[in-house]
PDB file of C-alpha atoms and ligand atoms in Angstrom:
ATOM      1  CA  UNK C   1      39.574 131.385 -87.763  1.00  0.00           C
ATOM      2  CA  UNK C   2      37.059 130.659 -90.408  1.00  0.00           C
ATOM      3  CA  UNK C   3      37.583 126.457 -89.427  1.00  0.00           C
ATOM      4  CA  UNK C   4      36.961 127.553 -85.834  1.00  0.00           C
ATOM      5  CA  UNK C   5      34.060 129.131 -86.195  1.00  0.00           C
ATOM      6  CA  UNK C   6      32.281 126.300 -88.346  1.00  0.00           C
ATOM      7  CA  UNK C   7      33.478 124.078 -85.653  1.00  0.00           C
ATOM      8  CA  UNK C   8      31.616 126.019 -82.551  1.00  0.00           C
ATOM      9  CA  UNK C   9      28.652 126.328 -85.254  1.00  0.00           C
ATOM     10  CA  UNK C  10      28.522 122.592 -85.184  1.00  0.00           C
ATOM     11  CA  UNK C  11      28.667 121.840 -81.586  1.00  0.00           C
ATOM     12  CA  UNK C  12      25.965 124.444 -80.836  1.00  0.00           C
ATOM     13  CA  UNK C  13      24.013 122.608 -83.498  1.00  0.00           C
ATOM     14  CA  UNK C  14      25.288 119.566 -81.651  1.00  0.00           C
ATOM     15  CA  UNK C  15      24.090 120.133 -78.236  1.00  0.00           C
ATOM     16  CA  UNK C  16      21.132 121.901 -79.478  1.00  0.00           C
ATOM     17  CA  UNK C  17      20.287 118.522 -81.086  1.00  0.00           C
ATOM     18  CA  UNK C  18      21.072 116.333 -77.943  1.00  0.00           C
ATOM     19  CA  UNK C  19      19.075 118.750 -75.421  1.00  0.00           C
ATOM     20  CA  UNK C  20      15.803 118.421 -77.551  1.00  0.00           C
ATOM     21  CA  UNK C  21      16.208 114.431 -78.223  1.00  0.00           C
ATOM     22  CA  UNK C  22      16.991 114.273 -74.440  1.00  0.00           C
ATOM     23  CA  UNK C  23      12.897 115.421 -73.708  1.00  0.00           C
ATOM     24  CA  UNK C  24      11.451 113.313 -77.181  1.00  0.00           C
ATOM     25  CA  UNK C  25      12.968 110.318 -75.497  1.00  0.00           C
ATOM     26  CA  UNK C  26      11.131 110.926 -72.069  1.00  0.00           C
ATOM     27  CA  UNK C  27       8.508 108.254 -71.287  1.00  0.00           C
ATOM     28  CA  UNK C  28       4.691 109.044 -70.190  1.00  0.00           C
ATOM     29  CA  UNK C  29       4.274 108.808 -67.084  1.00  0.00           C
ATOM     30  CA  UNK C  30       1.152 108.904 -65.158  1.00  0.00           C
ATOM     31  CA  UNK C  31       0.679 112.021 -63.744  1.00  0.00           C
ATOM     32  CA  UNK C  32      -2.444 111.634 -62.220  1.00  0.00           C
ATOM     33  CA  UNK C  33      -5.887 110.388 -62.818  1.00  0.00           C
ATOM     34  CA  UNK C  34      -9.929 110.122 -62.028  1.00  0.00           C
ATOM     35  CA  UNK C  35     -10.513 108.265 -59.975  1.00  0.00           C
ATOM     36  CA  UNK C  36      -7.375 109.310 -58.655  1.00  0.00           C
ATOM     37  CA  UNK C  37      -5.324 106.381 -56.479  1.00  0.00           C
ATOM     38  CA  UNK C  38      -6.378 104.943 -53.691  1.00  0.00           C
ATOM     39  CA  UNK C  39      -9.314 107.111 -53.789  1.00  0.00           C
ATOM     40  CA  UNK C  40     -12.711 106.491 -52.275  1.00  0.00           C
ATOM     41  CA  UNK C  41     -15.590 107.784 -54.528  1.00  0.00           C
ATOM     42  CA  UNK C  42     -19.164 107.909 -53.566  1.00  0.00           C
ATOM     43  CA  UNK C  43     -20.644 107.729 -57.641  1.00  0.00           C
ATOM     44  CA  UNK C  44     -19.387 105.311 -60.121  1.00  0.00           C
ATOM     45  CA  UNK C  45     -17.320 106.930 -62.443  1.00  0.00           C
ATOM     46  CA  UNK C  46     -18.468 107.128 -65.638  1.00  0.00           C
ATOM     47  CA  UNK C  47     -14.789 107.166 -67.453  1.00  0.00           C
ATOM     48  CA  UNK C  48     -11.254 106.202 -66.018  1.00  0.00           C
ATOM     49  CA  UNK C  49      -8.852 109.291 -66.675  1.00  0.00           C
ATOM     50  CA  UNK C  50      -5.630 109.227 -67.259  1.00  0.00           C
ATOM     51  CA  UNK C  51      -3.385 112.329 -67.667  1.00  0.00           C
ATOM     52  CA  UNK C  52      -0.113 111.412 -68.457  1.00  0.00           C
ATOM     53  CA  UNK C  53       3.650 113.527 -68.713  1.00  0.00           C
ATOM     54  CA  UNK C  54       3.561 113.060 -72.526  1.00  0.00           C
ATOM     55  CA  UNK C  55       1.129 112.742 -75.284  1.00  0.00           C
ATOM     56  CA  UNK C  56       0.149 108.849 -75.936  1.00  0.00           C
ATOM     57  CA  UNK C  57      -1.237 107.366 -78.875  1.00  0.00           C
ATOM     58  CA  UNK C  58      -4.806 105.939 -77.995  1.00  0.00           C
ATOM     59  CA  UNK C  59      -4.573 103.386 -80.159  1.00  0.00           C
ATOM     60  CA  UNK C  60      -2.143 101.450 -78.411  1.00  0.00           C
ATOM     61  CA  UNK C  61      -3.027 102.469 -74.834  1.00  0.00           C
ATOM     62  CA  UNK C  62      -5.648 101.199 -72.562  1.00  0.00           C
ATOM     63  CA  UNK C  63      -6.897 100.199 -69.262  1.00  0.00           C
ATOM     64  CA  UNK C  64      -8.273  96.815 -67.914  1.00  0.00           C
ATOM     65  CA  UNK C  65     -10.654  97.836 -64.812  1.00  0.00           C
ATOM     66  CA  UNK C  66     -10.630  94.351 -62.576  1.00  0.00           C
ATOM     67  CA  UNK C  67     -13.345  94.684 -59.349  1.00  0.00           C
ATOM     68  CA  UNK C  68     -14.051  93.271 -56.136  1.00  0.00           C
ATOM     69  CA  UNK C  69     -13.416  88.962 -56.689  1.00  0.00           C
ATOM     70  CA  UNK C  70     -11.347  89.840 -59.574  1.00  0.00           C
ATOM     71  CA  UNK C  71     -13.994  90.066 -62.071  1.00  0.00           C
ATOM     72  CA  UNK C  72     -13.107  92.345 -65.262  1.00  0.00           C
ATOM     73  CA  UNK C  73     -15.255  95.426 -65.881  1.00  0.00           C
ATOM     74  CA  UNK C  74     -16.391  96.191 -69.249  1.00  0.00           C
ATOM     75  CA  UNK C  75     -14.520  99.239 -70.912  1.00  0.00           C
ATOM     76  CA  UNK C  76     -14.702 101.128 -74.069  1.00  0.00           C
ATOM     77  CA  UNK C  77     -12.259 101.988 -76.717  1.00  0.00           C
ATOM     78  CA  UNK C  78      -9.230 104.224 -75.094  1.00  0.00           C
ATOM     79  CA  UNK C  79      -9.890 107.560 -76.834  1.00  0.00           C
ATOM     80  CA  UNK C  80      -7.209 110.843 -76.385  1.00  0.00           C
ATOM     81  CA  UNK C  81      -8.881 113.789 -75.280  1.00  0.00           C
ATOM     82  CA  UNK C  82      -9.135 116.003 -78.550  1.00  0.00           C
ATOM     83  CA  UNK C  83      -7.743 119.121 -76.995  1.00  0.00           C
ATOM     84  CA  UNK C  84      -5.079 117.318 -74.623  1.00  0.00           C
ATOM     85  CA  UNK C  85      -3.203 114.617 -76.432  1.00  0.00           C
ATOM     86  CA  UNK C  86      -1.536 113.600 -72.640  1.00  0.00           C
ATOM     87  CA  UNK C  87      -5.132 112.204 -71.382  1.00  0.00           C
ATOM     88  CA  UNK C  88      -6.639 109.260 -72.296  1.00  0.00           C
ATOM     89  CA  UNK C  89     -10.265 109.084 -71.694  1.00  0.00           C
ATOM     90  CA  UNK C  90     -11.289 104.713 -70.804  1.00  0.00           C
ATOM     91  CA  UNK C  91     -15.605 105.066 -70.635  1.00  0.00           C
ATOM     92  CA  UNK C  92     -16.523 102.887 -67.842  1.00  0.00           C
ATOM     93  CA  UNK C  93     -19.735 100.930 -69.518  1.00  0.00           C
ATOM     94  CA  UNK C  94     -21.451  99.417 -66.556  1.00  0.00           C
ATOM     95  CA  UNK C  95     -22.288 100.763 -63.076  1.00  0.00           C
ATOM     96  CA  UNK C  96     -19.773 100.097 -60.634  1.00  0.00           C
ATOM     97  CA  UNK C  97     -20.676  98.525 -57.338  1.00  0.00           C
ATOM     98  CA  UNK C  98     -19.302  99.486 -54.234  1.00  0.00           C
ATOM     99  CA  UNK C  99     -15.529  97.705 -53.409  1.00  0.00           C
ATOM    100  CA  UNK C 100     -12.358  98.115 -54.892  1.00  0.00           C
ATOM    101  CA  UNK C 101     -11.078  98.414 -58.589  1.00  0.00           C
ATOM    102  CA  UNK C 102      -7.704  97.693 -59.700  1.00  0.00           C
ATOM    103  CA  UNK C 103      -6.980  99.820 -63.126  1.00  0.00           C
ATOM    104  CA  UNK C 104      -4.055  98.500 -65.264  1.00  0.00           C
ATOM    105  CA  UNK C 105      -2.829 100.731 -67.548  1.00  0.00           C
ATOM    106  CA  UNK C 106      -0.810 100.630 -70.405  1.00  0.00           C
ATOM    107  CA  UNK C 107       0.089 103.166 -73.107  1.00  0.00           C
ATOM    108  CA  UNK C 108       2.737 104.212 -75.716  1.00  0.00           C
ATOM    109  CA  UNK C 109       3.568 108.035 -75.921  1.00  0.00           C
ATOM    110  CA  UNK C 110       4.470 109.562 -79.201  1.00  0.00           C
ATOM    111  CA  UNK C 111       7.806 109.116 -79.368  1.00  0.00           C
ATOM    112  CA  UNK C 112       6.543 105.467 -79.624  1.00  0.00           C
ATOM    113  CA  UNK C 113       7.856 104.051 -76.277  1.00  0.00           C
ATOM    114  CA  UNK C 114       5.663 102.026 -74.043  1.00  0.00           C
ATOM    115  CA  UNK C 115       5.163 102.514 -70.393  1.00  0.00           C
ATOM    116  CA  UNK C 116       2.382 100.720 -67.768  1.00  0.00           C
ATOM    117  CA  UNK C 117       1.546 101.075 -64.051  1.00  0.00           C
ATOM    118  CA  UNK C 118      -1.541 100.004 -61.950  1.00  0.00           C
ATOM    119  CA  UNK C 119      -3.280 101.788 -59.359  1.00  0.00           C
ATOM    120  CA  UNK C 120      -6.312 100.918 -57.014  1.00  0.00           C
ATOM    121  CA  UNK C 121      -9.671 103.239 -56.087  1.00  0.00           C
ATOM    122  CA  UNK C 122     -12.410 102.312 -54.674  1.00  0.00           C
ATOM    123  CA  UNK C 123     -15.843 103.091 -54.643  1.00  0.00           C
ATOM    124  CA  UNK C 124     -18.369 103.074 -51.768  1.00  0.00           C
TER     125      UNK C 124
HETATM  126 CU1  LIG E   1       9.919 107.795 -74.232  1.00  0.00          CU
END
């Protein structure tokens, strides 16, 4: 009795273990963003936003902004929004003229896997 017991203990423990590894081992995924995609935005933003479907580590994420004729727009350091560790805050450090951006993005979450997309916005 005693031996099966111990034994459902340890599967409980078991599955217990598996469900919560199962979510740590989810990726980020973009969940949406400023400008969001395929948007059309009157100002030029002053910051790309990213919100993502896990925290990231901002030290290994970050964007490259590409604009109309495929010239690359200066960005700042990726930093993680201090009360939301799931967005990533790019600052956008020159104005943006009107035409269309391509963002690349790449980031890893903190369970330490890597994930990257690209979107497009433009601005008019
Ligand atoms: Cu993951």
């Amino acid at each position: 009795m005693a031996f099966t017991r111990s034994r459902l203990f340890t599967l409980a423990t078991l599955l217990t273990a598996l469900t919560a590894s199962g979510s740590a081992f989810a990726h980020a995924h973009l969940e949406h963003q400023y400008p969001a995609a395929d948007a059309s935005v009157t100002a030029s933003p002053q910051a790309i936003t990213l919100n993502f479907s896990e925290g990231v580590e901002a030290n290994f994420s970050g964007i490259t902004l590409t604009g109309p004729q495929q010239v690359a727009v200066k960005t700042g350091m990726a930093k993680r929004n201090e009360k939301d560790e799931k967005q990533l805050i790019v600052p956008v450090e020159e104005a943006l003229k009107p035409g269309a951006y391509q963002v690349d993005w790449h980031v890893v979450s903190v369970d330490g896997h890597k994930t990257k997309g690209k979107y497009l916005f433009s601005v008019k």
